């Protein structure tokens, strides 16, 4: 039986890596501090494995093939793609995988939990995974199970399905045969736009959505979140707001209100920071 | 309608420095294998990214490529962001579902 020892909902905005290297601009000082706090909390949780729920941004998965949910099952995992090194200065990274936990989530002979998962035995992670790890666990020494969710190329899984995925992972953690400590990281955005008319406006593209989203996390109101998080509502808040769905999976894994709901307002809108400590 | 082909072409352009150079130096050859309509192909060849946006290119992929190509063309980031906003704003938020 494994144990859930912490959940961390964090941003992955790749421009942060360059901007927070060296002298940090005033508005990003609290972002760096929030990452530092999450890093200490993760360290204190002493996890043996990390499940990371995030959305590949047209790197490993793209319009040539786009799985709804894909589990990375491998001994060794690579991170960062050529164009992310070029565009964002992100380093190429390597980390251990946790194929046994991946198998519990995925299934062995048959797929597990009523999910028709895709799998990859050669996962290559993009900034949605690498940026959180660079701040939360820069040594990248804890074995990882990466879970890709399609929040970028419709048709997407429904919000309910993101919650169901969380319930599945929650059950898997309880039933996994090893006595290991499992922490979960999810990355994504609150209201956010990229590539549309409102990108880089210097503020949230929908403060009302952000306030509501913070309440869902802080009060564990997943039914309300599922009802509200339709494709139209999320994209009205900015096209990448769809990535908020990853936090529904995290909240469902935790199964209770977040201990800390502390989004940081900065040039990228409200950067999400939601934390669950060990139960 | 071949929005999927637009998005796959954008994805392929942005892969490496070499693919960016290949597209920049000989876009016709680069695009030969992609199942694009005439309008879409012309927009790529003329690098009329406002039209690609209006035709439903995925905004994330489009901006990444605009940014990658702008770096080689010496455009500063503030100028690029201003130009991009002015270019796409008249088109609103087109359907980008493939």
CSV table of C-alpha atoms in Angstrom, one decimal:
chain,number,residue,atom,x,y,z
A,1,UNK,CA,0.0,0.0,0.0
A,2,UNK,CA,1.4,3.3,-1.0
A,3,UNK,CA,0.6,6.6,0.6
A,4,UNK,CA,-0.3,10.1,-0.7
A,5,UNK,CA,2.1,12.5,0.9
A,6,UNK,CA,1.5,15.7,-0.8
A,7,UNK,CA,0.0,17.5,-3.8
A,8,UNK,CA,1.4,20.6,-5.6
A,9,UNK,CA,-0.5,22.5,-8.2
A,10,UNK,CA,2.0,24.9,-9.8
A,11,UNK,CA,2.6,26.9,-12.9
A,12,UNK,CA,5.0,25.9,-15.7
A,13,UNK,CA,5.2,29.2,-17.7
A,14,UNK,CA,8.5,28.6,-19.5
A,15,UNK,CA,9.5,32.2,-19.7
A,16,UNK,CA,9.9,32.2,-15.9
A,17,UNK,CA,13.1,30.2,-16.2
A,18,UNK,CA,14.9,33.0,-18.0
A,19,UNK,CA,13.2,35.8,-16.1
A,20,UNK,CA,13.8,34.5,-12.6
A,21,UNK,CA,17.5,33.6,-13.3
A,22,UNK,CA,19.7,36.3,-11.7
A,23,UNK,CA,18.0,39.5,-10.6
A,24,UNK,CA,14.3,38.7,-10.3
A,25,UNK,CA,11.8,41.4,-11.5
A,26,UNK,CA,9.6,42.7,-8.6
A,27,UNK,CA,6.4,41.1,-9.8
A,28,UNK,CA,8.1,37.7,-10.0
A,29,UNK,CA,9.7,37.7,-6.6
A,30,UNK,CA,6.6,36.1,-5.0
A,31,UNK,CA,6.5,33.5,-7.7
A,32,UNK,CA,10.0,32.4,-7.0
A,33,UNK,CA,9.3,32.5,-3.3
A,34,UNK,CA,6.2,30.3,-3.8
A,35,UNK,CA,8.2,27.8,-5.8
A,36,UNK,CA,10.8,27.8,-3.0
A,37,UNK,CA,8.1,27.1,-0.4
A,38,UNK,CA,6.7,24.3,-2.5
A,39,UNK,CA,10.2,22.8,-2.8
A,40,UNK,CA,10.6,22.8,0.9
A,41,UNK,CA,7.2,21.2,1.4
A,42,UNK,CA,8.0,18.5,-1.2
A,43,UNK,CA,11.3,17.8,0.5
A,44,UNK,CA,9.6,17.5,3.8
A,45,UNK,CA,7.1,15.0,2.4
A,46,UNK,CA,10.0,12.6,1.6
A,47,UNK,CA,8.4,11.1,-1.5
A,48,UNK,CA,9.7,7.9,-3.1
A,49,UNK,CA,7.8,8.6,-6.3
A,50,UNK,CA,6.3,11.6,-8.1
A,51,UNK,CA,3.3,11.5,-10.3
A,52,UNK,CA,3.2,14.5,-12.6
A,53,UNK,CA,-0.1,15.4,-14.3
A,54,UNK,CA,0.6,17.9,-17.1
A,55,UNK,CA,-0.1,18.7,-20.7
A,56,UNK,CA,2.4,18.1,-23.4
A,57,UNK,CA,2.4,21.2,-25.7
A,58,UNK,CA,2.7,19.7,-29.1
A,59,UNK,CA,6.1,18.1,-28.5
A,60,UNK,CA,5.8,14.4,-27.9
A,61,UNK,CA,2.1,14.5,-28.8
A,62,UNK,CA,0.7,16.7,-31.5
A,63,UNK,CA,-1.8,16.8,-34.3
A,64,UNK,CA,-0.2,13.8,-35.9
A,65,UNK,CA,-1.3,11.8,-32.9
A,66,UNK,CA,-2.9,13.2,-29.8
A,67,UNK,CA,-3.9,10.9,-26.9
A,68,UNK,CA,-6.4,12.0,-24.3
A,69,UNK,CA,-4.4,10.6,-21.4
A,70,UNK,CA,-1.0,9.0,-21.8
A,71,UNK,CA,1.1,7.3,-19.1
A,72,UNK,CA,4.9,7.3,-19.2
A,73,UNK,CA,6.3,4.0,-18.2
A,74,UNK,CA,10.1,3.8,-18.3
A,75,UNK,CA,13.2,3.3,-16.2
A,76,UNK,CA,14.8,6.5,-17.5
A,77,UNK,CA,13.0,9.7,-18.7
A,78,UNK,CA,14.3,12.5,-20.8
A,79,UNK,CA,13.1,16.1,-20.6
A,80,UNK,CA,13.1,19.2,-22.8
A,81,UNK,CA,12.8,19.4,-26.5
A,82,UNK,CA,15.2,21.2,-29.0
A,83,UNK,CA,12.8,24.0,-29.6
A,84,UNK,CA,12.3,24.6,-25.8
A,85,UNK,CA,16.1,24.9,-25.4
A,86,UNK,CA,16.1,27.4,-28.2
A,87,UNK,CA,13.0,29.4,-27.3
A,88,UNK,CA,13.2,29.4,-23.5
A,89,UNK,CA,16.8,28.4,-22.6
A,90,UNK,CA,15.5,25.4,-20.7
A,91,UNK,CA,18.2,22.7,-20.0
A,92,UNK,CA,18.0,19.2,-21.3
A,93,UNK,CA,17.3,16.9,-18.2
A,94,UNK,CA,17.2,13.3,-17.2
A,95,UNK,CA,15.4,11.6,-14.4
A,96,UNK,CA,14.5,8.1,-13.2
A,97,UNK,CA,11.1,6.8,-14.0
A,98,UNK,CA,8.9,4.6,-11.8
A,99,UNK,CA,7.6,1.9,-14.1
A,100,UNK,CA,6.0,-0.2,-11.3
A,101,UNK,CA,3.8,2.7,-10.2
A,102,UNK,CA,3.2,3.6,-13.8
A,103,UNK,CA,2.0,0.0,-14.3
A,104,UNK,CA,-0.4,0.2,-11.4
A,105,UNK,CA,-2.0,3.3,-13.0
A,106,UNK,CA,-1.9,2.0,-16.5
A,107,UNK,CA,-2.6,-1.7,-16.1
A,108,UNK,CA,-0.5,-4.7,-17.1
A,109,UNK,CA,-2.2,-7.1,-19.4
A,110,UNK,CA,-5.3,-5.0,-19.5
A,111,UNK,CA,-5.8,-1.3,-19.1
A,112,UNK,CA,-6.7,-0.2,-15.6
A,113,UNK,CA,-9.6,1.7,-14.1
A,114,UNK,CA,-11.9,2.0,-17.0
A,115,UNK,CA,-9.4,4.3,-18.8
A,116,UNK,CA,-8.3,3.6,-22.4
A,117,UNK,CA,-4.9,5.0,-21.7
A,118,UNK,CA,-2.2,5.5,-24.2
A,119,UNK,CA,1.3,4.7,-22.9
A,120,UNK,CA,4.8,5.6,-23.8
A,121,UNK,CA,7.9,3.6,-22.9
A,122,UNK,CA,10.0,6.5,-24.2
A,123,UNK,CA,8.5,9.6,-22.7
A,124,UNK,CA,10.2,12.9,-23.5
A,125,UNK,CA,8.8,15.6,-21.2
A,126,UNK,CA,8.3,19.2,-22.2
A,127,UNK,CA,8.3,22.4,-20.1
A,128,UNK,CA,5.0,21.5,-18.4
A,129,UNK,CA,6.9,18.8,-16.5
A,130,UNK,CA,10.4,20.2,-16.6
A,131,UNK,CA,9.7,23.7,-15.3
A,132,UNK,CA,8.0,22.5,-12.1
A,133,UNK,CA,10.8,20.0,-11.5
A,134,UNK,CA,13.5,22.6,-12.0
A,135,UNK,CA,12.0,24.6,-9.2
A,136,UNK,CA,10.5,21.8,-6.9
A,137,UNK,CA,13.2,19.1,-7.3
A,138,UNK,CA,16.1,20.4,-9.3
A,139,UNK,CA,18.2,17.3,-8.5
A,140,UNK,CA,15.5,15.3,-10.3
A,141,UNK,CA,16.4,12.2,-8.3
A,142,UNK,CA,12.9,11.0,-7.4
A,143,UNK,CA,11.4,8.5,-9.8
A,144,UNK,CA,8.6,10.0,-11.9
A,145,UNK,CA,5.4,8.8,-13.5
A,146,UNK,CA,4.5,11.4,-16.1
A,147,UNK,CA,0.8,11.6,-17.1
A,148,UNK,CA,0.0,13.6,-20.2
A,149,UNK,CA,-3.4,15.1,-20.5
A,150,UNK,CA,-4.8,16.6,-23.7
A,151,UNK,CA,-5.9,20.1,-22.8
A,152,UNK,CA,-4.6,21.7,-25.9
A,153,UNK,CA,-6.1,20.1,-29.1
A,154,UNK,CA,-9.9,19.5,-29.0
A,155,UNK,CA,-11.7,17.2,-28.7
A,156,UNK,CA,-10.6,17.1,-25.0
A,157,UNK,CA,-11.7,14.8,-22.2
A,158,UNK,CA,-14.5,16.4,-20.2
A,159,UNK,CA,-13.9,18.0,-16.9
A,160,UNK,CA,-15.6,15.1,-15.2
A,161,UNK,CA,-13.1,12.8,-16.9
A,162,UNK,CA,-10.2,14.8,-15.3
A,163,UNK,CA,-11.9,14.2,-11.9
A,164,UNK,CA,-12.4,10.5,-12.7
A,165,UNK,CA,-8.7,10.2,-13.5
A,166,UNK,CA,-7.9,11.7,-10.1
A,167,UNK,CA,-10.2,9.2,-8.4
A,168,UNK,CA,-8.5,6.4,-10.3
A,169,UNK,CA,-5.0,7.5,-9.3
A,170,UNK,CA,-6.2,8.0,-5.7
A,171,UNK,CA,-7.4,4.3,-5.6
A,172,UNK,CA,-4.2,3.1,-7.3
A,173,UNK,CA,-2.0,4.8,-4.7
A,174,UNK,CA,-4.0,3.0,-2.0
A,175,UNK,CA,-3.8,-0.4,-3.7
A,176,UNK,CA,-0.2,-0.2,-5.1
A,177,UNK,CA,1.7,-3.2,-3.7
A,178,UNK,CA,4.8,-1.3,-2.6
A,179,UNK,CA,5.0,0.7,0.6
A,180,UNK,CA,6.0,3.9,-1.0
A,181,UNK,CA,5.3,7.6,-0.4
A,182,UNK,CA,3.8,9.3,-3.5
A,183,UNK,CA,3.6,13.0,-4.1
A,184,UNK,CA,1.7,14.4,-7.0
A,185,UNK,CA,2.5,17.5,-9.0
A,186,UNK,CA,0.1,19.0,-11.4
A,187,UNK,CA,0.9,22.0,-13.7
A,188,UNK,CA,-1.2,24.3,-15.7
A,189,UNK,CA,-2.7,27.7,-15.8
A,190,UNK,CA,-5.6,29.7,-14.3
A,191,UNK,CA,-7.0,32.2,-16.8
A,192,UNK,CA,-4.4,32.5,-19.5
A,193,UNK,CA,-4.0,33.1,-23.2
A,194,UNK,CA,-1.3,32.4,-25.6
A,195,UNK,CA,-1.4,33.2,-29.3
A,196,UNK,CA,-4.6,35.2,-29.1
A,197,UNK,CA,-5.4,38.9,-29.0
A,198,UNK,CA,-5.1,39.0,-25.2
A,199,UNK,CA,-1.8,37.3,-24.7
A,200,UNK,CA,0.9,39.0,-22.6
A,201,UNK,CA,-1.5,41.7,-21.5
A,202,UNK,CA,0.3,41.9,-18.2
A,203,UNK,CA,-2.7,40.8,-16.2
A,204,UNK,CA,-5.2,37.9,-15.8
A,205,UNK,CA,-7.4,37.4,-18.8
A,206,UNK,CA,-10.3,36.6,-16.5
A,207,UNK,CA,-10.0,37.5,-12.8
A,208,UNK,CA,-13.6,36.3,-12.1
A,209,UNK,CA,-12.7,32.8,-13.3
A,210,UNK,CA,-9.5,32.9,-11.2
A,211,UNK,CA,-11.5,33.8,-8.1
A,212,UNK,CA,-14.0,31.0,-8.7
A,213,UNK,CA,-11.2,28.5,-9.5
A,214,UNK,CA,-9.4,29.3,-6.2
A,215,UNK,CA,-12.7,28.6,-4.3
A,216,UNK,CA,-13.1,25.2,-6.0
A,217,UNK,CA,-9.6,24.3,-4.9
A,218,UNK,CA,-9.9,25.7,-1.4
A,219,UNK,CA,-13.3,24.2,-0.8
A,220,UNK,CA,-12.9,21.0,-2.8
A,221,UNK,CA,-16.0,21.8,-4.8
A,222,UNK,CA,-15.3,19.5,-7.7
A,223,UNK,CA,-18.9,19.1,-8.7
A,224,UNK,CA,-19.2,22.9,-9.1
A,225,UNK,CA,-15.9,22.9,-11.0
A,226,UNK,CA,-17.0,20.2,-13.4
A,227,UNK,CA,-20.3,22.0,-14.1
A,228,UNK,CA,-18.5,25.2,-14.8
A,229,UNK,CA,-15.5,24.0,-16.7
A,230,UNK,CA,-17.0,23.6,-20.2
A,231,UNK,CA,-14.8,24.2,-23.2
A,232,UNK,CA,-16.6,27.4,-24.0
A,233,UNK,CA,-16.2,28.8,-20.4
A,234,UNK,CA,-12.6,27.9,-20.2
A,235,UNK,CA,-11.6,29.3,-23.6
A,236,UNK,CA,-13.6,32.4,-22.9
A,237,UNK,CA,-11.2,33.0,-20.0
A,238,UNK,CA,-8.2,32.5,-22.4
A,239,UNK,CA,-7.3,29.6,-24.7
A,240,UNK,CA,-4.8,28.0,-22.3
A,241,UNK,CA,-7.2,28.2,-19.3
A,242,UNK,CA,-8.1,24.7,-20.5
A,243,UNK,CA,-4.9,23.6,-18.6
A,244,UNK,CA,-6.7,24.4,-15.3
A,245,UNK,CA,-8.3,21.0,-15.8
A,246,UNK,CA,-5.1,19.3,-14.6
A,247,UNK,CA,-5.8,20.8,-11.1
A,248,UNK,CA,-9.1,19.0,-11.0
A,249,UNK,CA,-7.2,15.7,-11.3
A,250,UNK,CA,-4.9,16.7,-8.5
A,251,UNK,CA,-7.7,17.8,-6.3
A,252,UNK,CA,-9.5,14.5,-6.9
A,253,UNK,CA,-6.4,12.6,-6.0
A,254,UNK,CA,-6.1,14.5,-2.8
A,255,UNK,CA,-9.8,14.1,-2.0
A,256,UNK,CA,-10.2,17.1,0.2
A,257,UNK,CA,-9.8,20.9,0.1
A,258,UNK,CA,-6.3,22.3,-0.6
A,259,UNK,CA,-4.3,23.3,2.5
A,260,UNK,CA,-3.0,26.3,0.7
A,261,UNK,CA,-4.6,28.3,-2.1
A,262,UNK,CA,-2.1,31.0,-2.9
A,263,UNK,CA,-2.1,32.1,-6.6
A,264,UNK,CA,0.5,34.8,-7.3
A,265,UNK,CA,-0.5,37.8,-9.4
A,266,UNK,CA,2.2,38.8,-11.8
A,267,UNK,CA,2.7,39.7,-15.5
A,268,UNK,CA,1.4,36.3,-16.5
A,269,UNK,CA,-1.9,36.8,-14.7
A,270,UNK,CA,-2.5,34.6,-11.6
A,271,UNK,CA,0.1,31.9,-11.4
A,272,UNK,CA,-1.5,28.9,-9.6
A,273,UNK,CA,-0.1,27.6,-6.3
A,274,UNK,CA,-2.3,25.0,-4.7
A,275,UNK,CA,-0.9,22.7,-2.0
A,276,UNK,CA,-2.1,19.6,-0.2
A,277,UNK,CA,0.1,18.3,2.7
A,278,UNK,CA,0.1,14.7,3.8
A,279,UNK,CA,-3.2,13.5,5.1
B,1,UNK,CA,-10.9,22.5,-44.4
B,2,UNK,CA,-7.4,21.3,-43.4
B,3,UNK,CA,-6.6,23.0,-40.1
B,4,UNK,CA,-5.0,19.8,-39.0
B,5,UNK,CA,-2.5,20.1,-41.8
B,6,UNK,CA,-1.8,23.7,-40.9
B,7,UNK,CA,-1.0,22.7,-37.3
B,8,UNK,CA,1.2,19.8,-38.4
B,9,UNK,CA,3.1,22.1,-40.8
B,10,UNK,CA,3.6,24.6,-37.9
B,11,UNK,CA,4.7,21.8,-35.7
B,12,UNK,CA,7.3,20.6,-38.3
B,13,UNK,CA,8.6,24.1,-39.0
B,14,UNK,CA,9.5,24.7,-35.3
B,15,UNK,CA,11.2,21.4,-34.6
B,16,UNK,CA,14.9,22.4,-34.9
B,17,UNK,CA,17.1,25.2,-36.1
B,18,UNK,CA,17.5,23.2,-39.3
B,19,UNK,CA,13.7,23.0,-39.9
B,20,UNK,CA,13.3,26.7,-39.4
B,21,UNK,CA,16.2,27.3,-41.9
B,22,UNK,CA,14.7,24.9,-44.4
B,23,UNK,CA,11.3,26.6,-44.2
B,24,UNK,CA,12.8,30.0,-44.4
B,25,UNK,CA,15.1,29.3,-47.4
B,26,UNK,CA,12.7,27.2,-49.5
B,27,UNK,CA,9.2,27.2,-48.1
B,28,UNK,CA,7.7,25.7,-51.3
B,29,UNK,CA,9.9,22.7,-51.0
B,30,UNK,CA,9.4,22.4,-47.2
B,31,UNK,CA,5.6,22.5,-47.6
B,32,UNK,CA,5.4,20.1,-50.6
B,33,UNK,CA,4.3,17.1,-48.6
B,34,UNK,CA,1.6,18.8,-46.6
B,35,UNK,CA,-2.1,18.5,-47.5
B,36,UNK,CA,-2.9,22.2,-47.5
B,37,UNK,CA,-5.5,24.1,-49.5
B,38,UNK,CA,-4.3,26.7,-51.9
B,39,UNK,CA,-5.2,29.5,-49.5
B,40,UNK,CA,-3.4,27.9,-46.7
B,41,UNK,CA,-0.3,27.2,-48.8
B,42,UNK,CA,-0.2,30.7,-50.1
B,43,UNK,CA,-0.5,32.1,-46.5
B,44,UNK,CA,2.5,30.0,-45.5
B,45,UNK,CA,4.5,30.9,-48.6
B,46,UNK,CA,3.9,34.6,-48.0
B,47,UNK,CA,4.2,34.1,-44.2
B,48,UNK,CA,0.8,35.8,-43.8
B,49,UNK,CA,0.3,34.6,-40.3
B,50,UNK,CA,-2.8,36.7,-39.8
B,51,UNK,CA,-4.5,34.6,-42.5
B,52,UNK,CA,-3.3,31.4,-40.9
B,53,UNK,CA,-4.8,32.6,-37.6
B,54,UNK,CA,-8.1,33.5,-39.3
B,55,UNK,CA,-8.2,30.1,-41.0
B,56,UNK,CA,-8.0,28.4,-37.6
B,57,UNK,CA,-4.3,27.7,-37.0
B,58,UNK,CA,-3.9,26.6,-33.4
B,59,UNK,CA,-2.9,29.9,-31.6
B,60,UNK,CA,-0.3,28.3,-29.4
B,61,UNK,CA,1.5,26.6,-32.3
B,62,UNK,CA,1.2,29.7,-34.5
B,63,UNK,CA,2.7,32.1,-32.0
B,64,UNK,CA,5.6,29.7,-31.3
B,65,UNK,CA,6.5,29.7,-35.0
B,66,UNK,CA,5.9,33.4,-35.4
B,67,UNK,CA,8.3,33.9,-32.5
B,68,UNK,CA,10.9,31.5,-33.9
B,69,UNK,CA,10.9,33.1,-37.3
B,70,UNK,CA,11.0,36.6,-35.9
B,71,UNK,CA,14.2,35.9,-34.0
B,72,UNK,CA,15.9,35.2,-37.3
B,73,UNK,CA,14.5,38.4,-38.8
B,74,UNK,CA,15.8,40.6,-36.1
B,75,UNK,CA,12.4,41.7,-34.6
B,76,UNK,CA,12.6,42.7,-30.9
B,77,UNK,CA,10.1,40.9,-28.6
B,78,UNK,CA,8.1,44.1,-27.8
B,79,UNK,CA,7.8,44.9,-31.5
B,80,UNK,CA,6.8,41.3,-32.2
B,81,UNK,CA,4.1,41.3,-29.5
B,82,UNK,CA,2.7,44.6,-30.8
B,83,UNK,CA,2.7,43.4,-34.4
B,84,UNK,CA,1.2,40.0,-33.5
B,85,UNK,CA,-1.6,41.6,-31.5
B,86,UNK,CA,-2.4,44.1,-34.3
B,87,UNK,CA,-2.4,41.2,-36.8
B,88,UNK,CA,-4.7,38.8,-35.0
B,89,UNK,CA,-7.0,41.1,-33.1
B,90,UNK,CA,-9.2,41.9,-36.2
B,91,UNK,CA,-9.9,38.2,-36.6
B,92,UNK,CA,-11.2,37.7,-33.0
B,93,UNK,CA,-11.0,34.1,-31.8
B,94,UNK,CA,-11.5,31.8,-34.8
B,95,UNK,CA,-12.5,28.2,-34.4
B,96,UNK,CA,-9.3,26.2,-34.2
B,97,UNK,CA,-10.8,22.7,-33.8
B,98,UNK,CA,-9.4,20.4,-36.3
